[in-house]
Amino acid sequence: MFKILPQWADKLKPTNILRETAKRPISFLSFDVEALPGRHPEDTDAIDRLIWGKVANKEYGLRRICRILGEHNLQASFMIDMAACALYGDKAMRQVGDYLRNQGHELQVHLHSEWLLRQWGLPDADFGGPAGCDQLDARLNQAFLQYSALKFYQLYGEKPQVFRAGAFRFNQHTIDAALSAGFVALSQFNAQRHAGSWQAGPAGQRNELFYWPNGMLELPVDCAPEPLSSNWQVYEGAFSRVKQRKRIQTFNLTLHSWSLMRRNGEIFDSHAPEHEERLHRICQHLTKHTRPMTYRSYLNSLPARENPVCHAQSVPVTGISTSCSICGGEFGQKPQSDICPACGARARHRQLLDVFTRIGNPLAGRKVLANFANRLELHTFLKPCREVLNFDIRPVGECNLQMDVQDMHPVDSASYDGFFSIHILNHVQNDERALAEMYRVLTPGGVTVLTVPCREHEPTTSNENQTEHYGEAALKEFGVGSFRRYGLNDLQELLGRIGFQVQVEQGEDFMTGEFMPIFILTKPALDDISNV
């Protein structure tokens, strides 16, 4: 159990915010979207009961909450528990997030670390109970927050800004890991709740927003855990303290996806009409007496501020058998395949990251044409690019353009200085034509990053079963199949014949212990061509 008592500085001096909040406090309405096991009857589905609020063929969850917010023209910040992806799968949580965004609300990150710990097969007996982020060391906090940021991007295609730990339990490692994972703000501190764990400066004692010493902005929570079930006087008291004590007046409320339901012990078993009435009353109060904002809209209104780089210190953790370098996932036993149980990364992704870590990302700062990069690849490898056009021959959701790599006539010659192709070449019918097209669209000096399954000391052979990976429909409709198995020497000779300067780097996957060649292909500069 960590008992870290730092003293933070009163660094926040945004005079424009002081002037604005002097008119009316800024309010934040947030909902933690979670479906923890043990809070629903055994004969019900956790997501149906705790997120959608399904009881007796009616719903009292997110859809009903969104209807109430809509009646008052309010937008809210919905904090999605990333542990639910490990518990119930990505598809269910993607549907939840898509619905909320379609209703005009924003998504941010919540995490109940105790369930992620269990799903990853890590021992929790030493923690003496559910292990919140406050009980985790630097390495596990870093792993959990890195996973959460990447999983959020995989599901929703955007970068999260705000993190909240489950049950508001966090330590200094959590704060450092949030910064390292790319978050810009936290919303998990409360002066009264955390008085025994943190020494607060003047801003913290007022429960006023402040910057942690590492540069992370804290948006303290004023009214939680359940404003709908407490006395109205409790709500009024929290708002009164904001008005009387804070220089920068923000009023931050935290509710849940199950807030309109009645809790019987640990089980949510029925609708609570009085909670619904209370939510209407709170919405009316906020619209009349405050300026409601979402976390994102508020953060975007703040002046730009550079945060110092801060990395959590790695601490050995017992019980970890293997880890994923892409998402930071830590697992108690090795997965049965090369697929990461947390983020779905394959060996090729970790091998490519190994090479980029050693030699740098050759596509950084370039205008890149990507032959179908999924969201994991966009986030991990193409984020440093100046511009990315993502295409595939199939109508794939992440793509900007439907185009055949063997005939890229919509793209002008020498119009891109980077190309990205991961495990694509063996799935096109005419690989030489595809490589010639890659060469054509590159500027002189342009770079292609290419991975292809290939075998050393063996020749290239045709694949008898061309439908083994993508199936018969993809072959018939789009010409996509599994056409050949490359030999390394044959592939290098083909790449050189096209005209590329070929650099081969061995990438290692530390999860499986496997190696794979990564090809960095450069189109010669004009001077190099003229000297040939």
Short mmCIF file of C-alpha atoms in Angstrom, two decimals:
data_model
loop_
_atom_site.label_atom_id
_atom_site.label_comp_id
_atom_site.label_asym_id
_atom_site.label_seq_id
_atom_site.Cartn_x
_atom_site.Cartn_y
_atom_site.Cartn_z
CA MET A 1 0.00 0.00 0.00
CA PHE A 2 1.53 3.30 -1.08
CA LYS A 3 1.38 6.30 1.24
CA ILE A 4 2.95 9.05 -0.81
CA LEU A 5 2.55 12.58 0.52
CA PRO A 6 3.93 15.09 -1.99
CA GLN A 7 3.37 18.82 -1.72
CA TRP A 8 2.13 20.35 -4.96
CA ALA A 9 2.61 23.95 -6.04
CA ASP A 10 -0.09 26.51 -6.80
CA LYS A 11 1.02 26.93 -10.42
CA LEU A 12 -2.31 27.82 -12.00
CA LYS A 13 -2.70 31.50 -12.83
CA PRO A 14 -5.15 31.67 -15.76
CA THR A 15 -6.62 35.15 -15.20
CA ASN A 16 -9.03 34.74 -18.11
CA ILE A 17 -10.55 31.67 -16.38
CA LEU A 18 -10.88 33.64 -13.15
CA ARG A 19 -12.84 36.33 -14.95
CA GLU A 20 -15.14 33.82 -16.64
CA THR A 21 -15.89 31.73 -13.54
CA ALA A 22 -16.64 34.90 -11.57
CA LYS A 23 -19.80 35.20 -13.71
CA ARG A 24 -21.11 31.68 -13.20
CA PRO A 25 -19.29 28.49 -12.17
CA ILE A 26 -18.33 26.07 -14.91
CA SER A 27 -19.98 22.69 -14.33
CA PHE A 28 -18.97 19.23 -15.52
CA LEU A 29 -21.44 16.35 -15.60
CA SER A 30 -19.70 12.99 -15.97
CA PHE A 31 -20.90 9.38 -15.91
CA ASP A 32 -18.65 6.39 -15.17
CA VAL A 33 -19.76 3.66 -17.58
CA GLU A 34 -19.01 0.33 -15.92
CA ALA A 35 -20.41 -3.15 -15.45
CA LEU A 36 -18.54 -4.72 -12.57
CA PRO A 37 -19.20 -8.41 -11.84
CA GLY A 38 -21.22 -9.02 -8.71
CA ARG A 39 -23.49 -6.00 -9.14
CA HIS A 40 -26.16 -7.70 -11.23
CA PRO A 41 -28.36 -10.78 -10.68
CA GLU A 42 -26.74 -14.02 -11.87
CA ASP A 43 -29.49 -14.63 -14.44
CA THR A 44 -28.86 -11.27 -16.17
CA ASP A 45 -26.17 -9.93 -18.50
CA ALA A 46 -23.85 -7.42 -16.83
CA ILE A 47 -23.85 -4.91 -19.68
CA ASP A 48 -27.60 -5.20 -20.22
CA ARG A 49 -28.30 -4.51 -16.54
CA LEU A 50 -25.54 -2.09 -15.48
CA ILE A 51 -24.98 -0.08 -18.67
CA TRP A 52 -28.25 -0.27 -20.61
CA GLY A 53 -30.33 -0.68 -17.43
CA LYS A 54 -32.59 -3.42 -18.78
CA VAL A 55 -35.28 -4.51 -16.31
CA ALA A 56 -38.58 -6.23 -17.24
CA ASN A 57 -38.36 -5.29 -20.94
CA LYS A 58 -37.66 -1.63 -20.14
CA GLU A 59 -34.43 0.36 -20.01
CA TYR A 60 -33.22 2.69 -17.28
CA GLY A 61 -29.59 3.04 -18.32
CA LEU A 62 -27.67 5.09 -20.85
CA ARG A 63 -30.48 5.60 -23.34
CA ARG A 64 -32.79 6.98 -20.66
CA ILE A 65 -29.99 9.14 -19.24
CA CYS A 66 -29.27 10.55 -22.69
CA ARG A 67 -32.94 11.35 -23.24
CA ILE A 68 -33.02 13.32 -19.99
CA LEU A 69 -29.84 15.19 -20.88
CA GLY A 70 -31.30 15.93 -24.29
CA GLU A 71 -34.41 17.46 -22.75
CA HIS A 72 -32.16 19.96 -20.97
CA ASN A 73 -29.77 20.47 -23.90
CA LEU A 74 -26.83 19.20 -21.85
CA GLN A 75 -23.73 17.37 -23.03
CA ALA A 76 -21.91 15.07 -20.64
CA SER A 77 -18.53 13.32 -20.40
CA PHE A 78 -18.94 9.54 -20.29
CA MET A 79 -15.95 7.76 -18.75
CA ILE A 80 -15.70 4.28 -20.31
CA ASP A 81 -14.25 1.56 -18.06
CA MET A 82 -11.53 -0.06 -20.16
CA ALA A 83 -11.57 -3.13 -17.91
CA ALA A 84 -14.99 -3.91 -19.41
CA CYS A 85 -13.25 -4.66 -22.73
CA ALA A 86 -11.24 -7.41 -21.04
CA LEU A 87 -14.35 -8.68 -19.22
CA TYR A 88 -16.93 -8.56 -22.02
CA GLY A 89 -15.10 -7.93 -25.32
CA ASP A 90 -14.43 -4.95 -27.55
CA LYS A 91 -17.62 -5.23 -29.62
CA ALA A 92 -19.98 -4.55 -26.72
CA MET A 93 -18.02 -1.53 -25.51
CA ARG A 94 -17.62 -0.14 -29.04
CA GLN A 95 -21.41 -0.22 -29.38
CA VAL A 96 -21.76 1.65 -26.07
CA GLY A 97 -19.32 4.35 -27.12
CA ASP A 98 -20.76 4.72 -30.60
CA TYR A 99 -24.24 5.23 -29.17
CA LEU A 100 -23.05 7.93 -26.76
CA ARG A 101 -21.15 9.82 -29.44
CA ASN A 102 -24.13 9.65 -31.78
CA GLN A 103 -26.11 11.34 -29.01
CA GLY A 104 -23.61 14.22 -29.00
CA HIS A 105 -21.68 13.31 -25.84
CA GLU A 106 -17.95 12.87 -25.36
CA LEU A 107 -15.99 9.81 -24.23
CA GLN A 108 -13.07 9.66 -21.81
CA VAL A 109 -11.29 6.87 -19.87
CA HIS A 110 -12.20 5.17 -16.60
CA LEU A 111 -10.46 2.07 -15.25
CA HIS A 112 -11.23 -0.47 -12.54
CA SER A 113 -7.73 -1.92 -12.29
CA GLU A 114 -8.73 -4.80 -10.01
CA TRP A 115 -10.62 -6.51 -12.84
CA LEU A 116 -7.92 -5.90 -15.42
CA LEU A 117 -5.43 -7.44 -13.00
CA ARG A 118 -7.57 -10.57 -12.70
CA GLN A 119 -8.31 -10.85 -16.42
CA TRP A 120 -4.62 -10.65 -17.23
CA GLY A 121 -3.91 -13.53 -14.86
CA LEU A 122 -1.77 -11.55 -12.41
CA PRO A 123 -1.76 -12.52 -8.73
CA ASP A 124 -3.78 -10.24 -6.45
CA ALA A 125 -3.57 -12.19 -3.19
CA ASP A 126 -0.82 -9.91 -1.89
CA PHE A 127 -3.05 -6.84 -2.14
CA GLY A 128 -5.49 -8.04 0.50
CA GLY A 129 -8.55 -7.24 -1.59
CA PRO A 130 -9.48 -5.52 -4.87
CA ALA A 131 -6.33 -3.79 -6.10
CA GLY A 132 -7.07 -0.22 -7.12
CA CYS A 133 -4.48 1.89 -8.92
CA ASP A 134 -3.37 3.20 -5.52
CA GLN A 135 -1.99 -0.26 -4.68
CA LEU A 136 -0.11 -0.77 -7.95
CA ASP A 137 3.55 -0.03 -8.48
CA ALA A 138 5.02 2.06 -11.30
CA ARG A 139 5.24 -0.79 -13.79
CA LEU A 140 1.64 -1.94 -13.46
CA ASN A 141 0.25 1.60 -13.44
CA GLN A 142 2.23 2.27 -16.60
CA ALA A 143 0.98 -0.96 -18.21
CA PHE A 144 -2.66 -0.31 -17.30
CA LEU A 145 -2.79 3.30 -18.48
CA GLN A 146 -0.86 2.61 -21.68
CA TYR A 147 -3.32 -0.20 -22.43
CA SER A 148 -6.30 2.04 -21.64
CA ALA A 149 -5.17 4.83 -23.99
CA LEU A 150 -4.48 2.42 -26.85
CA LYS A 151 -7.67 0.41 -26.36
CA PHE A 152 -9.70 3.63 -26.35
CA TYR A 153 -8.13 4.64 -29.68
CA GLN A 154 -8.73 1.18 -31.13
CA LEU A 155 -12.42 1.33 -30.21
CA TYR A 156 -13.28 4.94 -30.98
CA GLY A 157 -10.56 6.25 -33.30
CA GLU A 158 -9.66 9.25 -31.13
CA LYS A 159 -7.17 10.08 -28.43
CA PRO A 160 -8.56 10.30 -24.87
CA GLN A 161 -7.71 13.33 -22.78
CA VAL A 162 -8.99 12.60 -19.25
CA PHE A 163 -8.40 9.60 -16.97
CA ARG A 164 -10.24 8.57 -13.80
CA ALA A 165 -9.20 5.62 -11.66
CA GLY A 166 -11.88 3.28 -10.32
CA ALA A 167 -13.20 4.27 -6.89
CA PHE A 168 -11.00 7.42 -7.11
CA ARG A 169 -8.04 5.31 -5.94
CA PHE A 170 -4.67 6.44 -7.29
CA ASN A 171 -1.08 7.14 -6.28
CA GLN A 172 1.89 9.07 -7.64
CA HIS A 173 2.65 6.25 -10.08
CA THR A 174 -0.85 6.66 -11.54
CA ILE A 175 -0.26 10.37 -12.12
CA ASP A 176 3.11 9.76 -13.78
CA ALA A 177 1.74 6.90 -15.90
CA ALA A 178 -1.16 9.07 -17.10
CA LEU A 179 1.27 11.68 -18.40
CA SER A 180 3.46 9.04 -20.06
CA ALA A 181 0.38 7.45 -21.72
CA GLY A 182 -0.63 10.78 -23.30
CA PHE A 183 -3.46 11.96 -21.05
CA VAL A 184 -3.61 15.69 -20.38
CA ALA A 185 -5.87 15.75 -17.31
CA LEU A 186 -7.11 13.67 -14.39
CA SER A 187 -10.46 13.85 -12.60
CA GLN A 188 -10.18 11.72 -9.49
CA PHE A 189 -9.10 13.92 -6.56
CA ASN A 190 -11.35 15.23 -3.80
CA ALA A 191 -9.93 17.28 -0.92
CA GLN A 192 -12.08 15.64 1.74
CA ARG A 193 -11.83 12.06 0.42
CA HIS A 194 -8.04 12.16 0.03
CA ALA A 195 -7.14 14.26 3.07
CA GLY A 196 -5.39 11.28 4.69
CA SER A 197 -3.35 10.38 1.63
CA TRP A 198 -2.22 13.71 0.16
CA GLN A 199 -0.93 16.94 1.64
CA ALA A 200 -2.83 19.62 -0.23
CA GLY A 201 -1.63 23.08 -1.08
CA PRO A 202 -4.08 25.98 -0.95
CA ALA A 203 -5.70 25.09 -4.28
CA GLY A 204 -6.11 21.45 -3.28
CA GLN A 205 -7.60 22.36 0.07
CA ARG A 206 -10.25 24.38 -1.79
CA ASN A 207 -10.82 21.41 -4.13
CA GLU A 208 -9.87 23.78 -6.93
CA LEU A 209 -8.31 22.68 -10.18
CA PHE A 210 -4.49 22.55 -10.07
CA TYR A 211 -1.48 21.11 -11.84
CA TRP A 212 0.40 18.20 -10.32
CA PRO A 213 4.19 18.70 -10.13
CA ASN A 214 4.69 16.66 -13.33
CA GLY A 215 2.37 18.99 -15.29
CA MET A 216 -0.85 16.94 -15.26
CA LEU A 217 -3.98 19.02 -14.76
CA GLU A 218 -6.38 17.80 -12.05
CA LEU A 219 -10.11 18.53 -12.33
CA PRO A 220 -11.21 17.67 -8.76
CA VAL A 221 -14.53 15.95 -8.18
CA ASP A 222 -16.95 17.98 -6.04
CA CYS A 223 -20.00 15.73 -5.78
CA ALA A 224 -19.67 11.91 -5.79
CA PRO A 225 -20.25 9.03 -5.71
CA GLU A 226 -24.03 9.31 -6.19
CA PRO A 227 -25.67 12.74 -6.29
CA LEU A 228 -28.98 11.09 -7.24
CA SER A 229 -29.39 9.04 -4.07
CA SER A 230 -28.08 11.51 -1.49
CA ASN A 231 -30.11 14.27 0.14
CA TRP A 232 -30.67 17.39 -1.93
CA GLN A 233 -29.00 19.34 0.86
CA VAL A 234 -25.77 17.44 0.15
CA TYR A 235 -25.88 18.59 -3.46
CA GLU A 236 -26.67 22.18 -2.46
CA GLY A 237 -23.87 22.12 0.10
CA ALA A 238 -21.35 20.99 -2.50
CA PHE A 239 -22.41 23.77 -4.84
CA SER A 240 -22.33 26.33 -2.02
CA ARG A 241 -18.72 25.37 -1.19
CA VAL A 242 -17.78 25.98 -4.83
CA LYS A 243 -19.32 29.46 -4.72
CA GLN A 244 -17.83 30.41 -1.36
CA ARG A 245 -14.35 28.86 -1.40
CA LYS A 246 -13.03 28.58 -4.95
CA ARG A 247 -11.21 31.29 -6.85
CA ILE A 248 -11.58 29.25 -10.05
CA GLN A 249 -15.12 28.01 -9.69
CA THR A 250 -15.72 24.60 -11.25
CA PHE A 251 -18.45 22.21 -10.12
CA ASN A 252 -17.63 18.61 -11.06
CA LEU A 253 -20.29 15.88 -10.61
CA THR A 254 -19.73 12.15 -11.06
CA LEU A 255 -22.59 9.71 -11.71
CA HIS A 256 -22.81 6.23 -13.26
CA SER A 257 -24.47 4.34 -16.07
CA TRP A 258 -26.62 2.65 -13.42
CA SER A 259 -27.56 5.85 -11.56
CA LEU A 260 -31.28 5.64 -12.41
CA MET A 261 -31.54 2.24 -10.75
CA ARG A 262 -32.13 1.16 -7.15
CA ARG A 263 -29.37 -0.69 -5.34
CA ASN A 264 -30.36 -3.61 -3.12
CA GLY A 265 -27.21 -4.51 -1.23
CA GLU A 266 -24.65 -4.89 -4.02
CA ILE A 267 -27.25 -5.72 -6.69
CA PHE A 268 -29.04 -3.23 -8.93
CA ASP A 269 -32.46 -4.78 -9.24
CA SER A 270 -35.03 -2.13 -10.23
CA HIS A 271 -35.76 1.35 -11.50
CA ALA A 272 -35.62 4.22 -8.98
CA PRO A 273 -38.08 6.92 -10.16
CA GLU A 274 -36.83 9.30 -7.47
CA HIS A 275 -33.33 9.13 -9.00
CA GLU A 276 -34.74 10.10 -12.37
CA GLU A 277 -36.59 13.03 -10.80
CA ARG A 278 -33.35 14.09 -9.10
CA LEU A 279 -31.40 14.00 -12.37
CA HIS A 280 -33.99 16.32 -13.93
CA ARG A 281 -33.63 18.65 -10.95
CA ILE A 282 -29.84 18.66 -11.17
CA CYS A 283 -29.97 19.38 -14.92
CA GLN A 284 -32.34 22.30 -14.29
CA HIS A 285 -30.02 23.66 -11.59
CA LEU A 286 -26.93 23.37 -13.76
CA THR A 287 -28.50 25.11 -16.75
CA LYS A 288 -29.81 27.94 -14.56
CA HIS A 289 -26.84 28.56 -12.25
CA THR A 290 -23.73 27.33 -14.11
CA ARG A 291 -22.13 27.19 -17.52
CA PRO A 292 -22.14 23.45 -18.35
CA MET A 293 -19.16 22.14 -20.32
CA THR A 294 -17.64 18.79 -21.16
CA TYR A 295 -14.11 18.00 -20.09
CA ARG A 296 -12.89 18.18 -23.68
CA SER A 297 -14.49 21.53 -24.45
CA TYR A 298 -13.05 22.99 -21.24
CA LEU A 299 -9.54 21.65 -21.89
CA ASN A 300 -9.63 22.96 -25.44
CA SER A 301 -10.46 26.42 -24.08
CA LEU A 302 -7.34 26.55 -21.90
CA PRO A 303 -4.17 28.22 -23.20
CA ALA A 304 -1.53 25.87 -24.59
CA ARG A 305 0.85 24.58 -21.94
CA GLU A 306 3.84 22.34 -22.48
CA ASN A 307 4.07 19.54 -19.96
CA PRO A 308 7.46 18.14 -18.93
CA VAL A 309 8.25 14.61 -20.06
CA CYS A 310 7.85 12.20 -17.16
CA HIS A 311 8.29 8.43 -17.19
CA ALA A 312 7.24 6.13 -14.39
CA GLN A 313 10.13 4.18 -12.91
CA SER A 314 10.01 0.48 -13.70
CA VAL A 315 9.73 -1.77 -10.64
CA PRO A 316 9.96 -5.58 -10.83
CA VAL A 317 6.59 -7.25 -10.35
CA THR A 318 6.22 -10.89 -9.30
CA GLY A 319 3.90 -13.17 -11.20
CA ILE A 320 4.42 -11.62 -14.66
CA SER A 321 5.21 -14.21 -17.30
CA THR A 322 5.12 -12.06 -20.44
CA SER A 323 4.14 -8.61 -21.67
CA CYS A 324 3.10 -6.82 -24.86
CA SER A 325 5.32 -3.93 -25.96
CA ILE A 326 2.48 -2.38 -27.98
CA CYS A 327 -0.12 -1.80 -25.23
CA GLY A 328 1.93 -2.48 -22.11
CA GLY A 329 -0.23 -5.46 -21.14
CA GLU A 330 1.30 -7.68 -18.43
CA PHE A 331 0.16 -11.32 -18.24
CA GLY A 332 0.52 -14.10 -15.72
CA GLN A 333 0.97 -16.73 -18.44
CA LYS A 334 2.06 -16.74 -22.06
CA PRO A 335 -0.81 -16.45 -24.57
CA GLN A 336 -1.49 -19.54 -26.63
CA SER A 337 -0.87 -17.63 -29.87
CA ASP A 338 1.02 -14.50 -30.93
CA ILE A 339 -2.12 -12.38 -30.39
CA CYS A 340 -2.01 -10.07 -27.37
CA PRO A 341 -5.11 -10.78 -25.22
CA ALA A 342 -5.39 -7.09 -24.36
CA CYS A 343 -4.97 -5.14 -27.61
CA GLY A 344 -4.89 -7.81 -30.32
CA ALA A 345 -1.40 -6.91 -31.52
CA ARG A 346 0.38 -9.65 -33.48
CA ALA A 347 4.03 -10.67 -33.40
CA ARG A 348 4.67 -8.57 -36.51
CA HIS A 349 3.60 -5.42 -34.66
CA ARG A 350 5.94 -6.03 -31.73
CA GLN A 351 8.74 -6.93 -34.14
CA LEU A 352 8.22 -3.73 -36.10
CA LEU A 353 8.15 -1.70 -32.87
CA ASP A 354 11.41 -3.36 -31.82
CA VAL A 355 13.06 -2.12 -35.03
CA PHE A 356 11.57 1.39 -34.79
CA THR A 357 12.76 1.61 -31.17
CA ARG A 358 16.32 0.80 -32.25
CA ILE A 359 16.68 2.74 -35.51
CA GLY A 360 13.91 5.34 -35.20
CA ASN A 361 10.70 5.59 -37.21
CA PRO A 362 11.72 6.17 -40.86
CA LEU A 363 8.21 7.47 -41.67
CA ALA A 364 8.20 10.21 -39.02
CA GLY A 365 7.43 13.62 -40.53
CA ARG A 366 6.58 12.16 -43.95
CA LYS A 367 3.47 12.24 -46.13
CA VAL A 368 2.54 8.54 -46.11
CA LEU A 369 0.33 6.33 -48.26
CA ALA A 370 -0.74 3.33 -46.16
CA ASN A 371 -2.01 0.10 -47.70
CA PHE A 372 -4.59 -0.52 -44.97
CA ALA A 373 -3.26 0.39 -41.55
CA ASN A 374 -5.67 -0.62 -38.80
CA ARG A 375 -6.21 1.62 -35.79
CA LEU A 376 -3.52 -0.10 -33.77
CA GLU A 377 -1.00 0.48 -36.59
CA LEU A 378 -2.17 4.06 -37.12
CA HIS A 379 -1.68 4.80 -33.43
CA THR A 380 1.60 2.93 -32.93
CA PHE A 381 3.51 3.56 -36.15
CA LEU A 382 1.90 6.36 -38.17
CA LYS A 383 1.09 8.93 -35.49
CA PRO A 384 4.42 10.81 -36.11
CA CYS A 385 3.69 11.18 -39.85
CA ARG A 386 2.95 14.58 -41.36
CA GLU A 387 -0.04 13.19 -43.27
CA VAL A 388 -1.54 9.72 -43.82
CA LEU A 389 -3.85 8.52 -46.61
CA ASN A 390 -5.14 5.06 -45.69
CA PHE A 391 -6.49 2.82 -48.47
CA ASP A 392 -7.52 -0.74 -49.22
CA ILE A 393 -9.07 -2.61 -52.12
CA ARG A 394 -11.93 -3.57 -49.80
CA PRO A 395 -14.41 -1.07 -48.32
CA VAL A 396 -12.81 -0.98 -44.86
CA GLY A 397 -14.01 1.48 -42.22
CA GLU A 398 -10.61 2.94 -41.26
CA CYS A 399 -9.71 3.73 -44.89
CA ASN A 400 -10.03 7.07 -46.69
CA LEU A 401 -9.88 5.59 -50.18
CA GLN A 402 -10.82 2.32 -51.89
CA MET A 403 -7.98 1.48 -54.27
CA ASP A 404 -5.97 -1.51 -55.53
CA VAL A 405 -2.27 -1.44 -54.65
CA GLN A 406 -1.61 -3.11 -58.04
CA ASP A 407 -3.18 -0.12 -59.83
CA MET A 408 -2.99 3.12 -57.86
CA HIS A 409 -3.97 5.39 -60.78
CA PRO A 410 -5.86 7.84 -58.48
CA VAL A 411 -2.44 8.74 -56.98
CA ASP A 412 0.03 10.86 -58.94
CA SER A 413 3.59 9.69 -59.45
CA ALA A 414 6.16 10.95 -56.92
CA SER A 415 3.41 12.40 -54.71
CA TYR A 416 4.25 10.67 -51.38
CA ASP A 417 7.54 10.35 -49.54
CA GLY A 418 6.43 7.38 -47.41
CA PHE A 419 4.59 4.09 -47.93
CA PHE A 420 3.39 1.60 -45.29
CA SER A 421 2.55 -2.04 -46.08
CA ILE A 422 2.26 -4.67 -43.35
CA HIS A 423 1.71 -8.30 -44.46
CA ILE A 424 0.02 -7.27 -47.72
CA LEU A 425 2.35 -8.36 -50.54
CA ASN A 426 1.66 -12.09 -50.24
CA HIS A 427 -2.10 -11.39 -50.59
CA VAL A 428 -1.97 -9.64 -54.02
CA GLN A 429 -2.03 -11.58 -57.25
CA ASN A 430 0.73 -9.63 -59.02
CA ASP A 431 3.32 -8.73 -56.42
CA GLU A 432 5.80 -7.27 -58.93
CA ARG A 433 3.16 -4.89 -60.27
CA ALA A 434 2.24 -3.83 -56.71
CA LEU A 435 5.89 -3.09 -55.88
CA ALA A 436 6.29 -1.12 -59.11
CA GLU A 437 3.28 0.99 -58.10
CA MET A 438 4.79 1.61 -54.65
CA TYR A 439 7.97 2.75 -56.37
CA ARG A 440 6.06 5.02 -58.77
CA VAL A 441 4.10 6.97 -56.16
CA LEU A 442 7.21 7.65 -54.04
CA THR A 443 9.29 10.77 -54.41
CA PRO A 444 13.06 10.27 -54.91
CA GLY A 445 14.41 9.53 -51.46
CA GLY A 446 10.99 8.23 -50.35
CA VAL A 447 10.78 5.27 -47.98
CA THR A 448 8.58 2.18 -47.86
CA VAL A 449 8.23 0.16 -44.65
CA LEU A 450 7.34 -3.38 -45.67
CA THR A 451 6.75 -6.60 -43.75
CA VAL A 452 6.17 -9.92 -45.51
CA PRO A 453 6.12 -13.44 -44.04
CA CYS A 454 9.18 -15.16 -45.51
CA ARG A 455 11.44 -18.11 -44.84
CA GLU A 456 15.19 -18.04 -44.83
CA HIS A 457 17.14 -20.51 -47.03
CA GLU A 458 13.97 -21.60 -48.86
CA PRO A 459 12.59 -20.67 -52.28
CA THR A 460 9.33 -18.83 -52.91
CA THR A 461 6.47 -21.26 -53.53
CA SER A 462 2.88 -20.86 -54.70
CA ASN A 463 0.16 -21.45 -52.14
CA GLU A 464 -2.33 -24.14 -53.15
CA ASN A 465 -5.07 -22.89 -50.81
CA GLN A 466 -5.55 -19.26 -51.86
CA THR A 467 -8.57 -18.75 -49.59
CA GLU A 468 -6.93 -19.90 -46.33
CA HIS A 469 -6.78 -16.44 -44.74
CA TYR A 470 -9.42 -14.11 -46.23
CA GLY A 471 -11.89 -16.67 -47.55
CA GLU A 472 -13.55 -17.36 -50.86
CA ALA A 473 -15.68 -14.20 -50.99
CA ALA A 474 -12.66 -11.87 -50.72
CA LEU A 475 -10.87 -13.76 -53.50
CA LYS A 476 -13.88 -13.69 -55.82
CA GLU A 477 -14.96 -10.07 -55.19
CA PHE A 478 -11.66 -8.27 -54.61
CA GLY A 479 -8.92 -10.66 -55.76
CA VAL A 480 -7.50 -10.87 -52.24
CA GLY A 481 -6.05 -14.23 -51.31
CA SER A 482 -2.99 -16.06 -49.99
CA PHE A 483 -0.99 -16.54 -53.18
CA ARG A 484 2.58 -17.41 -52.18
CA ARG A 485 5.06 -18.12 -49.42
CA TYR A 486 8.22 -16.09 -49.90
CA GLY A 487 11.78 -17.18 -49.59
CA LEU A 488 13.95 -14.40 -48.14
CA ASN A 489 16.58 -14.39 -50.90
CA ASP A 490 13.94 -14.41 -53.66
CA LEU A 491 12.11 -11.51 -52.05
CA GLN A 492 15.28 -9.42 -51.65
CA GLU A 493 16.15 -10.04 -55.31
CA LEU A 494 12.64 -8.94 -56.37
CA LEU A 495 12.83 -5.74 -54.33
CA GLY A 496 16.20 -4.86 -55.82
CA ARG A 497 14.95 -5.60 -59.34
CA ILE A 498 12.18 -3.04 -58.89
CA GLY A 499 14.85 -0.44 -58.09
CA PHE A 500 14.65 -0.08 -54.31
CA GLN A 501 17.67 0.25 -52.07
CA VAL A 502 16.97 -2.54 -49.56
CA GLN A 503 17.74 -2.36 -45.84
CA VAL A 504 16.82 -5.42 -43.75
CA GLU A 505 16.44 -5.20 -39.97
CA GLN A 506 15.64 -8.15 -37.70
CA GLY A 507 12.72 -7.41 -35.39
CA GLU A 508 12.23 -9.45 -32.22
CA ASP A 509 8.93 -10.22 -30.51
CA PHE A 510 9.75 -10.63 -26.82
CA MET A 511 6.35 -12.22 -26.15
CA THR A 512 6.94 -15.21 -28.43
CA GLY A 513 10.72 -14.99 -28.86
CA GLU A 514 10.32 -14.95 -32.65
CA PHE A 515 12.30 -12.86 -35.15
CA MET A 516 11.17 -11.44 -38.50
CA PRO A 517 12.93 -9.35 -41.15
CA ILE A 518 11.63 -5.78 -41.52
CA PHE A 519 12.29 -4.20 -44.92
CA ILE A 520 13.13 -0.49 -45.20
CA LEU A 521 12.98 0.29 -48.92
CA THR A 522 14.31 3.58 -50.27
CA LYS A 523 13.68 4.97 -53.75
CA PRO A 524 17.06 6.34 -54.85
CA ALA A 525 17.47 10.10 -54.99
CA LEU A 526 17.87 11.63 -58.45
CA ASP A 527 21.61 12.03 -57.96
CA ASP A 528 21.93 8.35 -57.07
CA ILE A 529 20.00 7.36 -60.19
CA SER A 530 22.13 9.53 -62.48
CA ASN A 531 25.34 7.99 -61.15
CA VAL A 532 24.24 4.45 -61.92
#
